[in-house]
Amino acid sequence: MNLFYNPTGVGDVAFVQLEVVEGPFEYDKKGDVVVIKKDNQVVGYNIFQAAKSLDIEGTGHIKLTDVLLSDIQNALKTAGIDDKLDVDLSPKFVVGYVKQKDKHPNADKLSVCQIDVGEEVLQIVCGAPNIEQGQKVVVAKVGAVMPSGMLIKDAELRGVASSGMVCSMKELDLPNAPQEKGIMVLEDTYQVGQPFFEE
């Protein structure tokens, strides 16, 4: 789930995105909330007069908190919408440890990696030339929104399932990122599973 808010550019409307899908959409207005559907599935909400019901700080892509989630749930309820929001607020950019690296069966430049992120081991297909077993790396988990705006989703790359992305400094929009291709390799002092950013 993503939340966007730009009162100066768009007005006092909070955009709640549940799924990243292409239109056309169906719209159903209830009170101050417009329910957005695609093929009869709810994919998002527009909450008008958002400042009255949501305590939002900042503009653009807004970080979700338990309080904000509760505010959104209450705004839906006030509008007579019974939808329950089931949202994972755990950190999406974490330190991972490359436990295993295998050659992709159908692509010379891809590796299939098993990466420990603390709570679980994720299978991630990676195209970086410098990824190796035994490294600590930054993993964008499913649900992460990259600085570019891209949402990380479960995917299949050349027939192999991939859940997440191993990140380069450039992809993370970090200062002094090198121009050559390659993932960011972390020092050993980082703990597996710890959030990479202060979230």
XYZ file of N, CA, C and O in Angstrom:
796
model
N 0.837 -1.186 0.000
C 0.000 0.000 0.000
C 0.876 1.240 0.000
O 1.873 1.306 0.712
N 0.518 2.209 -0.829
C 1.262 3.466 -0.908
C 0.315 4.634 -0.681
O -0.866 4.564 -1.018
N 0.873 5.704 -0.106
C 0.087 6.906 0.147
C 0.801 8.099 -0.453
O 2.001 8.294 -0.220
N 0.060 8.886 -1.257
C 0.624 10.077 -1.895
C -0.220 11.290 -1.514
O -1.449 11.209 -1.471
N 0.454 12.412 -1.262
C -0.264 13.625 -0.843
C 0.499 14.846 -1.330
O 1.692 14.990 -1.046
N -0.175 15.701 -2.103
C 0.451 16.912 -2.619
C -0.586 18.043 -2.608
O -1.196 18.338 -3.635
N -0.813 18.648 -1.417
C -1.882 19.647 -1.308
C -1.673 20.878 -2.192
O -2.628 21.454 -2.698
N -0.404 21.255 -2.435
C -0.132 22.431 -3.261
C -0.434 22.153 -4.726
O -1.102 22.936 -5.407
N 0.041 21.010 -5.220
C -0.112 20.704 -6.643
C -1.473 20.142 -7.015
O -1.961 20.365 -8.111
N -2.092 19.386 -6.103
C -3.302 18.645 -6.453
C -4.513 19.070 -5.630
O -5.647 18.915 -6.056
N -4.267 19.585 -4.441
C -5.372 19.888 -3.536
C -5.362 18.931 -2.359
O -4.503 18.053 -2.256
N -6.326 19.095 -1.478
C -6.351 18.342 -0.220
C -6.934 16.938 -0.431
O -8.001 16.602 0.074
N -6.208 16.145 -1.231
C -6.644 14.781 -1.540
C -5.502 13.817 -1.230
O -4.380 14.002 -1.692
N -5.806 12.774 -0.453
C -4.828 11.713 -0.200
C -5.120 10.572 -1.167
O -6.261 10.124 -1.281
N -4.089 10.134 -1.877
C -4.220 9.032 -2.829
C -3.686 7.763 -2.168
O -2.490 7.681 -1.866
N -4.562 6.805 -1.941
C -4.175 5.533 -1.330
C -4.141 4.490 -2.433
O -5.159 4.199 -3.065
N -2.951 3.941 -2.674
C -2.769 2.959 -3.755
C -2.588 1.575 -3.131
O -1.645 1.350 -2.382
N -3.506 0.661 -3.419
C -3.404 -0.710 -2.903
C -2.686 -1.618 -3.891
O -1.915 -2.486 -3.506
N -2.977 -1.423 -5.172
C -2.372 -2.232 -6.232
C -1.869 -1.309 -7.337
O -2.498 -0.296 -7.623
N -0.747 -1.687 -7.942
C -0.250 -0.923 -9.088
C -0.791 -1.586 -10.345
O -0.350 -2.668 -10.732
N -1.815 -0.966 -10.930
C -2.436 -1.518 -12.144
C -2.721 -0.390 -13.124
O -2.818 0.771 -12.743
N -2.847 -0.755 -14.386
C -3.195 0.208 -15.434
C -4.716 0.325 -15.528
O -5.431 -0.647 -15.260
N -5.201 1.522 -15.911
C -6.641 1.714 -16.100
C -7.135 0.954 -17.317
O -6.364 0.232 -17.932
N -8.395 1.099 -17.701
C -9.395 2.013 -17.130
C -9.921 1.517 -15.776
O -9.865 0.329 -15.480
N -10.411 2.469 -14.974
C -10.904 2.160 -13.641
C -12.395 2.451 -13.531
O -12.951 3.211 -14.316
N -13.023 1.857 -12.515
C -14.393 2.233 -12.147
C -14.292 3.048 -10.860
O -13.429 2.771 -10.025
N -15.164 4.036 -10.698
C -15.135 4.909 -9.520
C -16.474 4.876 -8.805
O -17.532 4.879 -9.450
N -16.423 4.835 -7.477
C -17.640 4.827 -6.671
C -17.454 5.816 -5.519
O -16.622 5.589 -4.637
N -18.199 6.934 -5.544
C -18.010 7.975 -4.525
C -18.941 7.732 -3.346
O -20.137 7.543 -3.515
N -18.337 7.721 -2.148
C -19.112 7.599 -0.915
C -18.597 8.650 0.059
O -17.459 8.557 0.517
N -19.410 9.652 0.342
C -18.971 10.722 1.234
C -17.744 11.412 0.669
O -17.716 11.805 -0.501
N -16.689 11.535 1.484
C -15.446 12.182 1.049
C -14.462 11.212 0.400
O -13.292 11.550 0.184
N -14.897 9.980 0.146
C -13.985 8.960 -0.386
C -14.470 8.449 -1.739
O -15.650 8.156 -1.922
N -13.526 8.361 -2.680
C -13.810 7.702 -3.957
C -13.099 6.353 -3.949
O -11.879 6.279 -3.756
N -13.894 5.288 -4.121
C -13.324 3.937 -4.196
C -12.951 3.689 -5.657
O -13.764 3.880 -6.558
N -11.694 3.274 -5.874
C -11.206 3.029 -7.237
C -11.120 1.518 -7.455
O -10.463 0.812 -6.675
N -11.786 1.042 -8.507
C -11.805 -0.395 -8.779
C -11.309 -0.696 -10.181
O -11.435 0.123 -11.080
N -10.766 -1.890 -10.323
C -10.371 -2.403 -11.640
C -10.892 -3.832 -11.702
O -10.559 -4.647 -10.833
N -11.720 -4.141 -12.673
C -12.330 -5.470 -12.795
C -13.002 -5.891 -11.491
O -12.820 -7.016 -11.013
N -13.709 -4.950 -10.873
C -14.462 -5.170 -9.636
C -13.606 -5.424 -8.389
O -14.115 -5.806 -7.347
N -12.298 -5.231 -8.497
C -11.397 -5.345 -7.349
C -11.000 -3.935 -6.909
O -10.653 -3.111 -7.751
N -11.021 -3.677 -5.589
C -10.602 -2.362 -5.090
C -9.086 -2.237 -5.213
O -8.337 -3.078 -4.709
N -8.624 -1.196 -5.936
C -7.180 -0.991 -6.119
C -6.686 0.292 -5.442
O -5.485 0.541 -5.370
N -7.638 1.108 -4.930
C -7.197 2.325 -4.255
C -8.363 3.186 -3.808
O -9.539 2.867 -4.052
N -8.006 4.285 -3.123
C -9.002 5.247 -2.655
C -8.450 6.654 -2.837
O -7.246 6.876 -2.680
N -9.336 7.600 -3.138
C -9.006 9.021 -3.051
C -9.785 9.568 -1.868
O -11.017 9.468 -1.842
N -9.073 10.119 -0.875
C -9.736 10.678 0.301
C -9.686 12.198 0.199
O -8.609 12.805 0.275
N -10.861 12.806 -0.043
C -10.952 14.258 -0.175
C -11.032 14.913 1.207
O -11.409 14.265 2.177
N -10.665 16.203 1.264
C -10.569 16.930 2.538
C -9.741 16.115 3.535
O -10.111 15.934 4.692
N -8.614 15.617 3.033
C -7.776 14.693 3.800
C -7.262 15.296 5.107
O -7.136 14.600 6.114
N -6.980 16.594 5.102
C -6.418 17.242 6.298
C -7.368 17.157 7.488
O -6.928 17.224 8.635
N -8.674 17.004 7.215
C -9.647 16.898 8.302
C -9.552 15.552 9.022
O -9.807 15.462 10.223
N -9.210 14.502 8.277
C -9.245 13.165 8.880
C -7.892 12.480 9.011
O -7.743 11.536 9.779
N -6.887 12.964 8.272
C -5.564 12.320 8.327
C -4.514 13.301 8.840
O -4.490 14.458 8.436
N -3.641 12.812 9.699
C -2.552 13.637 10.217
C -1.312 13.380 9.353
O -0.475 12.546 9.686
N -1.234 14.083 8.218
C -0.144 13.852 7.257
C 0.904 14.947 7.374
O 0.576 16.131 7.372
N 2.168 14.514 7.474
C 3.278 15.474 7.447
C 4.056 15.267 6.159
O 4.341 14.147 5.774
N 4.395 16.378 5.513
C 5.179 16.294 4.274
C 4.289 16.149 3.058
O 3.059 16.125 3.146
N 4.948 16.054 1.897
C 4.222 15.867 0.642
C 4.919 14.793 -0.180
O 6.039 14.393 0.121
N 4.238 14.361 -1.232
C 4.796 13.318 -2.102
C 4.419 11.942 -1.581
O 3.304 11.721 -1.120
N 5.393 11.040 -1.643
C 5.170 9.673 -1.151
C 5.289 9.711 0.372
O 6.340 10.019 0.909
N 4.204 9.409 1.080
C 4.166 9.544 2.540
C 4.426 8.198 3.201
O 3.845 7.177 2.818
N 5.299 8.215 4.213
C 5.591 6.985 4.957
C 4.388 6.598 5.805
O 3.845 7.398 6.548
N 3.979 5.348 5.666
C 2.833 4.859 6.437
C 3.238 4.516 7.862
O 4.309 3.955 8.098
N 2.384 4.860 8.809
C 2.579 4.500 10.212
C 1.298 3.845 10.708
O 0.258 3.908 10.046
N 1.366 3.247 11.889
C 0.166 2.649 12.483
C -0.926 3.695 12.670
O -2.103 3.438 12.434
N -0.518 4.912 13.113
C -1.478 5.996 13.357
C -2.161 6.406 12.050
O -3.386 6.542 11.981
N -1.353 6.587 10.995
C -1.892 6.999 9.696
C -2.822 5.927 9.124
O -3.880 6.226 8.571
N -2.419 4.685 9.295
C -3.232 3.563 8.824
C -4.586 3.556 9.535
O -5.638 3.357 8.914
N -4.557 3.815 10.841
C -5.783 3.885 11.630
C -6.659 5.051 11.167
O -7.883 4.928 11.053
N -6.022 6.209 10.864
C -6.749 7.382 10.350
C -7.449 7.057 9.024
O -8.600 7.437 8.807
N -6.728 6.364 8.132
C -7.292 6.003 6.821
C -8.473 5.052 7.018
O -9.526 5.212 6.410
N -8.284 4.066 7.909
C -9.355 3.110 8.190
C -10.604 3.831 8.722
O -11.728 3.547 8.310
N -10.379 4.813 9.609
C -11.499 5.592 10.169
C -12.185 6.451 9.100
O -13.406 6.593 9.106
N -11.385 7.019 8.187
C -11.954 7.831 7.094
C -12.848 6.974 6.204
O -13.921 7.414 5.770
N -12.431 5.741 5.947
C -13.246 4.827 5.141
C -14.541 4.494 5.878
O -15.632 4.508 5.298
N -14.391 4.204 7.174
C -15.567 3.837 7.991
C -16.581 4.988 8.039
O -17.788 4.778 7.907
N -16.060 6.218 8.222
C -16.921 7.403 8.267
C -17.709 7.557 6.966
O -18.854 7.999 6.961
N -17.067 7.175 5.858
C -17.734 7.277 4.545
C -18.659 6.088 4.269
O -19.265 6.003 3.211
N -18.747 5.172 5.238
C -19.626 4.012 5.072
C -19.004 2.879 4.283
O -19.692 2.059 3.681
N -17.656 2.822 4.289
C -16.935 1.764 3.559
C -16.363 0.781 4.578
O -15.615 1.166 5.479
N -16.730 -0.496 4.442
C -16.342 -1.506 5.440
C -15.017 -2.215 5.129
O -14.657 -3.153 5.826
N -14.319 -1.804 4.076
C -13.078 -2.497 3.681
C -12.064 -2.488 4.826
O -11.852 -1.473 5.473
N -11.430 -3.631 5.045
C -10.373 -3.739 6.059
C -9.021 -3.650 5.353
O -8.769 -4.373 4.387
N -8.165 -2.767 5.825
C -6.840 -2.615 5.231
C -5.859 -3.547 5.932
O -5.674 -3.468 7.142
N -5.249 -4.431 5.166
C -4.262 -5.366 5.717
C -2.906 -4.953 5.158
O -2.587 -5.230 4.006
N -2.120 -4.259 5.977
C -0.886 -3.650 5.471
C 0.317 -4.081 6.297
O 0.276 -4.092 7.530
N 1.381 -4.430 5.606
C 2.641 -4.803 6.253
C 3.506 -3.546 6.393
O 3.966 -2.994 5.398
N 3.722 -3.108 7.638
C 4.504 -1.886 7.867
C 5.971 -2.178 8.204
O 6.704 -1.285 8.606
N 6.391 -3.423 8.036
C 7.791 -3.759 8.348
C 8.725 -3.058 7.356
O 8.314 -2.721 6.242
N 9.995 -2.810 7.758
C 10.934 -2.123 6.853
C 11.071 -2.870 5.531
O 11.101 -4.099 5.510
N 11.155 -2.109 4.450
C 11.223 -2.718 3.109
C 12.639 -2.724 2.531
O 12.909 -3.423 1.570
N 13.538 -1.902 3.088
C 14.945 -1.921 2.663
C 15.767 -2.467 3.826
O 15.890 -1.817 4.858
N 16.287 -3.686 3.665
C 16.969 -4.347 4.781
C 18.325 -4.898 4.335
O 18.599 -5.031 3.136
N 19.127 -5.231 5.334
C 20.435 -5.854 5.072
C 20.223 -7.345 4.862
O 19.562 -8.017 5.664
N 20.754 -7.845 3.752
C 20.649 -9.271 3.444
C 22.026 -9.909 3.350
O 23.027 -9.225 3.128
N 22.064 -11.230 3.518
C 23.312 -11.986 3.410
C 23.146 -13.014 2.292
O 22.205 -13.821 2.311
N 24.036 -12.961 1.316
C 23.949 -13.880 0.169
C 24.456 -15.260 0.604
O 25.658 -15.493 0.723
N 23.512 -16.169 0.868
C 23.874 -17.519 1.338
C 24.334 -18.405 0.187
O 25.163 -19.293 0.360
N 23.734 -18.166 -0.980
C 24.025 -19.046 -2.111
C 23.838 -18.278 -3.410
O 22.943 -17.452 -3.523
N 24.717 -18.540 -4.355
C 24.605 -17.920 -5.677
C 24.783 -19.013 -6.722
O 25.782 -19.732 -6.728
N 23.773 -19.140 -7.590
C 23.828 -20.133 -8.665
C 23.615 -19.442 -9.996
O 22.950 -18.408 -10.073
N 24.137 -20.057 -11.032
C 23.943 -19.521 -12.382
C 22.475 -19.709 -12.782
O 21.876 -20.731 -12.491
N 21.917 -18.701 -13.425
C 20.537 -18.808 -13.930
C 20.521 -19.830 -15.057
O 21.384 -19.792 -15.948
N 19.557 -20.768 -15.042
C 19.552 -21.811 -16.085
C 19.277 -21.302 -17.503
O 19.659 -21.946 -18.474
N 18.643 -20.119 -17.606
C 18.253 -19.639 -18.943
C 18.841 -18.285 -19.321
O 18.382 -17.663 -20.276
N 19.816 -17.806 -18.558
C 20.385 -16.489 -18.878
C 21.822 -16.404 -18.359
O 22.075 -16.597 -17.171
N 22.747 -16.109 -19.268
C 24.174 -16.071 -18.915
C 24.513 -14.994 -17.903
O 25.389 -15.177 -17.057
N 23.849 -13.836 -17.981
C 24.248 -12.702 -17.139
C 23.448 -12.585 -15.845
O 23.597 -11.616 -15.106
N 22.587 -13.558 -15.564
C 21.782 -13.515 -14.337
C 22.221 -14.593 -13.352
O 22.646 -15.679 -13.747
N 22.112 -14.270 -12.064
C 22.388 -15.236 -10.997
C 21.115 -15.442 -10.180
O 20.326 -14.513 -9.996
N 20.928 -16.653 -9.681
C 19.809 -16.949 -8.779
C 20.397 -17.049 -7.377
O 21.218 -17.922 -7.107
N 19.987 -16.128 -6.500
C 20.593 -16.033 -5.170
C 19.584 -16.362 -4.074
O 18.408 -16.019 -4.179
N 20.075 -17.018 -3.027
C 19.286 -17.237 -1.810
C 19.829 -16.239 -0.790
O 20.999 -16.304 -0.414
N 18.979 -15.309 -0.358
C 19.450 -14.205 0.487
C 18.680 -14.181 1.799
O 17.458 -14.060 1.820
N 19.448 -14.311 2.892
C 18.884 -14.275 4.242
C 18.627 -12.822 4.622
O 19.548 -12.005 4.624
N 17.352 -12.492 4.934
C 17.022 -11.120 5.340
C 16.548 -11.091 6.795
O 15.873 -10.167 7.226
N 16.932 -12.105 7.563
C 16.600 -12.130 8.984
C 15.405 -13.004 9.287
O 15.535 -14.070 9.873
N 14.215 -12.560 8.852
C 12.982 -13.310 9.130
C 12.803 -14.488 8.174
O 12.092 -15.431 8.480
N 13.437 -14.378 6.985
C 13.222 -15.385 5.944
C 14.398 -15.368 4.968
O 15.232 -14.465 4.996
N 14.433 -16.389 4.122
C 15.413 -16.433 3.034
C 14.651 -16.209 1.734
O 13.697 -16.929 1.432
N 15.067 -15.172 0.988
C 14.381 -14.827 -0.260
C 15.181 -15.324 -1.456
O 16.415 -15.260 -1.454
N 14.483 -15.789 -2.481
C 15.138 -16.098 -3.750
C 15.026 -14.866 -4.631
O 13.939 -14.393 -4.916
N 16.191 -14.338 -5.022
C 16.219 -13.130 -5.843
C 17.115 -13.373 -7.059
O 18.252 -13.808 -6.919
N 16.557 -13.081 -8.224
C 17.357 -13.149 -9.456
C 18.052 -11.798 -9.606
O 17.418 -10.747 -9.550
N 19.376 -11.849 -9.792
C 20.173 -10.615 -9.817
C 21.069 -10.598 -11.052
O 21.678 -11.601 -11.405
N 21.148 -9.416 -11.695
C 21.968 -9.284 -12.900
C 23.291 -8.571 -12.662
O 24.047 -8.341 -13.606
N 23.586 -8.235 -11.406
C 24.824 -7.491 -11.124
C 26.045 -8.385 -11.314
O 26.069 -9.523 -10.852
N 27.089 -7.856 -11.980
C 28.278 -8.681 -12.227
C 29.098 -8.949 -10.968
O 29.898 -9.883 -10.928
N 28.902 -8.131 -9.905
C 29.768 -8.255 -8.726
C 29.113 -8.958 -7.533
O 29.650 -8.946 -6.433
N 27.949 -9.593 -7.731
C 27.327 -10.271 -6.585
C 28.013 -11.613 -6.346
O 28.328 -12.345 -7.286
N 28.300 -11.898 -5.072
C 28.993 -13.134 -4.711
C 28.416 -13.696 -3.419
O 27.918 -12.950 -2.575
N 28.543 -14.995 -3.261
C 28.141 -15.648 -2.013
C 28.976 -15.074 -0.861
O 30.156 -14.778 -1.029
N 28.339 -14.884 0.296
C 29.068 -14.398 1.472
C 29.018 -12.887 1.665
O 29.504 -12.365 2.669
N 28.416 -12.169 0.717
C 28.339 -10.701 0.843
C 27.142 -10.279 1.678
O 26.133 -10.982 1.742
N 27.276 -9.096 2.285
C 26.112 -8.421 2.869
C 25.706 -7.327 1.891
O 26.565 -6.587 1.401
N 24.401 -7.278 1.600
C 23.892 -6.396 0.541
C 22.618 -5.702 1.015
O 22.052 -6.070 2.052
N 22.177 -4.706 0.261
C 20.898 -4.043 0.551
C 19.818 -4.696 -0.304
O 19.945 -4.762 -1.532
N 18.766 -5.177 0.355
C 17.656 -5.826 -0.342
C 16.411 -4.944 -0.254
O 16.035 -4.501 0.830
N 15.811 -4.684 -1.410
C 14.492 -4.036 -1.451
C 13.478 -5.168 -1.506
O 13.429 -5.926 -2.475
N 12.699 -5.309 -0.427
C 11.734 -6.400 -0.362
C 10.485 -6.059 -1.182
O 10.276 -4.913 -1.568
N 9.678 -7.078 -1.435
C 8.412 -6.866 -2.140
C 7.590 -5.832 -1.364
O 7.464 -5.923 -0.146
N 7.091 -4.829 -2.078
C 6.349 -3.745 -1.432
C 7.159 -2.473 -1.294
O 6.614 -1.403 -1.038
N 8.490 -2.575 -1.485
C 9.351 -1.384 -1.399
C 9.078 -0.467 -2.595
O 8.814 -0.937 -3.696
N 9.155 0.832 -2.337
C 9.058 1.813 -3.428
C 10.451 2.417 -3.602
O 10.985 3.047 -2.692
N 11.038 2.210 -4.769
C 12.376 2.722 -5.049
C 12.325 4.251 -5.187
O 11.263 4.813 -5.499
N 13.462 4.943 -4.986
C 13.483 6.395 -5.185
C 12.967 6.824 -6.571
O 12.434 7.904 -6.729
N 13.097 5.944 -7.557
C 12.604 6.240 -8.914
C 11.077 6.176 -9.000
O 10.486 6.580 -9.993
N 10.443 5.637 -7.945
C 8.992 5.464 -7.959
C 8.569 4.051 -8.318
O 7.397 3.689 -8.216
N 9.530 3.206 -8.743
C 9.202 1.828 -9.105
C 8.843 1.023 -7.860
O 9.514 1.120 -6.835
N 7.759 0.238 -7.963
C 7.330 -0.618 -6.864
C 7.910 -2.010 -7.073
O 7.812 -2.575 -8.159
N 8.501 -2.567 -6.013
C 9.081 -3.916 -6.105
C 7.970 -4.942 -5.883
O 7.267 -4.910 -4.876
N 7.829 -5.848 -6.863
C 6.790 -6.873 -6.795
C 7.424 -8.245 -7.002
O 8.534 -8.352 -7.523
N 6.698 -9.295 -6.608
C 7.121 -10.645 -6.969
C 7.167 -10.719 -8.484
O 6.277 -10.195 -9.162
N 8.201 -11.345 -9.010
C 8.358 -11.392 -10.465
C 8.907 -12.752 -10.884
O 9.264 -13.591 -10.046
N 8.961 -12.942 -12.184
C 9.587 -14.129 -12.747
C 10.524 -13.649 -13.838
O 10.107 -12.953 -14.751
N 11.811 -13.968 -13.707
C 12.791 -13.521 -14.687
C 13.336 -14.729 -15.441
O 13.983 -15.588 -14.842
N 13.001 -14.788 -16.701
C 13.408 -15.910 -17.563
C 13.018 -17.256 -16.938
O 13.803 -18.194 -16.892
N 11.797 -17.304 -16.385
C 11.278 -18.570 -15.867
C 11.638 -18.892 -14.430
O 11.288 -19.960 -13.919
N 12.360 -17.996 -13.752
C 12.742 -18.248 -12.352
C 12.110 -17.176 -11.454
O 12.236 -15.984 -11.724
N 11.443 -17.629 -10.377
C 10.767 -16.710 -9.455
C 11.778 -15.852 -8.715
O 12.854 -16.317 -8.335
N 11.413 -14.579 -8.510
C 12.282 -13.632 -7.809
C 11.431 -12.769 -6.889
O 10.439 -12.188 -7.320
N 11.819 -12.687 -5.603
C 11.051 -11.921 -4.616
C 11.919 -10.840 -3.989
O 12.509 -11.041 -2.928
N 12.017 -9.704 -4.686
C 12.828 -8.604 -4.165
C 13.911 -8.207 -5.138
O 13.987 -8.726 -6.264
N 14.754 -7.274 -4.711
C 15.824 -6.781 -5.567
C 17.047 -6.454 -4.728
O 16.928 -5.873 -3.645
N 18.218 -6.840 -5.224
C 19.476 -6.435 -4.592
C 19.858 -5.097 -5.215
O 19.862 -4.953 -6.437
N 20.152 -4.101 -4.361
C 20.249 -2.717 -4.831
C 21.677 -2.220 -5.025
O 22.584 -2.574 -4.277
N 21.817 -1.332 -6.006
C 23.069 -0.590 -6.187
C 22.924 0.758 -5.493
O 21.815 1.176 -5.143
N 24.033 1.456 -5.309
C 23.982 2.793 -4.708
C 23.150 3.737 -5.570
O 22.393 4.555 -5.063
N 23.292 3.586 -6.893
C 22.571 4.452 -7.831
C 21.054 4.244 -7.699
O 20.280 5.196 -7.670
N 20.631 2.968 -7.618
C 19.205 2.658 -7.479
C 18.626 3.197 -6.174
O 17.447 3.535 -6.097
N 19.483 3.275 -5.139
C 19.047 3.793 -3.837
C 19.164 5.310 -3.762
O 18.850 5.907 -2.731
N 19.648 5.920 -4.861
C 19.793 7.376 -4.943
C 20.726 7.908 -3.852
O 20.478 8.953 -3.249
N 21.807 7.159 -3.608
C 22.776 7.576 -2.592
C 23.803 8.517 -3.216
O 24.134 8.392 -4.394
N 24.325 9.460 -2.414
C 25.331 10.380 -2.964
C 26.596 9.634 -3.370
O 26.923 8.594 -2.793
N 27.310 10.180 -4.343
C 28.589 9.616 -4.819
C 28.461 8.182 -5.339
O 29.384 7.386 -5.202
N 27.302 7.850 -5.895
C 27.114 6.502 -6.433
C 28.002 6.308 -7.649
O 28.066 7.173 -8.520
N 28.717 5.165 -7.720
C 29.569 4.921 -8.892
C 28.730 4.729 -10.152
O 27.586 4.280 -10.076
N 29.291 5.079 -11.291
C 28.560 4.960 -12.568
C 28.568 3.531 -13.104
O 27.639 3.117 -13.782
N 29.620 2.758 -12.766
C 29.681 1.393 -13.292
C 28.615 0.522 -12.623
O 28.206 0.774 -11.495
N 28.186 -0.501 -13.351
C 27.127 -1.373 -12.852
C 27.634 -2.203 -11.684
O 28.779 -2.617 -11.648
N 26.736 -2.467 -10.758
C 27.104 -3.348 -9.644
C 26.315 -3.012 -8.398
O 25.940 -1.866 -8.178
N 26.069 -4.047 -7.599
C 25.325 -3.838 -6.364
C 26.231 -3.223 -5.306
O 27.451 -3.253 -5.406
N 25.597 -2.673 -4.288
C 26.318 -2.094 -3.159
C 26.646 -3.228 -2.174
O 25.750 -3.919 -1.693
N 27.940 -3.408 -1.911
C 28.366 -4.430 -0.953
C 28.654 -3.730 0.378
O 29.404 -2.759 0.429
N 28.029 -4.235 1.447
C 28.132 -3.592 2.762
C 29.282 -4.162 3.579
O 29.714 -5.299 3.372
N 29.728 -3.363 4.544
C 30.750 -3.840 5.482
C 30.131 -4.895 6.391
O 28.917 -4.954 6.570
N 31.002 -5.692 6.992
C 30.528 -6.812 7.815
C 29.854 -6.356 9.112
O 29.183 -7.138 9.772
N 30.008 -5.072 9.476
C 29.444 -4.584 10.745
C 27.910 -4.511 10.699
O 27.263 -4.459 11.738
N 27.331 -4.509 9.504
C 25.867 -4.476 9.388
C 25.269 -5.804 9.861
O 25.853 -6.866 9.630
N 24.118 -5.730 10.524
C 23.423 -6.931 10.992
C 22.397 -7.374 9.956
O 21.638 -6.554 9.430
N 22.353 -8.682 9.680
C 21.380 -9.225 8.738
C 19.967 -8.934 9.246
O 19.668 -9.167 10.423
N 19.131 -8.401 8.384
C 17.742 -8.129 8.740
C 17.494 -6.724 9.254
O 16.345 -6.290 9.351
N 18.583 -5.986 9.590
C 18.363 -4.628 10.108
C 17.903 -3.711 8.986
O 18.260 -3.906 7.828
N 17.056 -2.685 9.313
C 16.645 -1.741 8.273
C 17.874 -1.004 7.747
O 18.760 -0.624 8.531
N 17.939 -0.797 6.438
C 19.072 -0.058 5.872
C 18.890 1.441 6.049
O 19.823 2.166 6.324
N 17.645 1.915 5.892
C 17.339 3.324 6.121
C 16.653 3.478 7.457
O 15.986 2.551 7.913
N 16.798 4.649 8.051
C 15.975 4.959 9.233
C 14.567 5.187 8.720
O 14.311 6.138 8.008
N 13.660 4.270 9.040
C 12.291 4.396 8.503
C 11.330 4.796 9.596
O 11.565 4.577 10.740
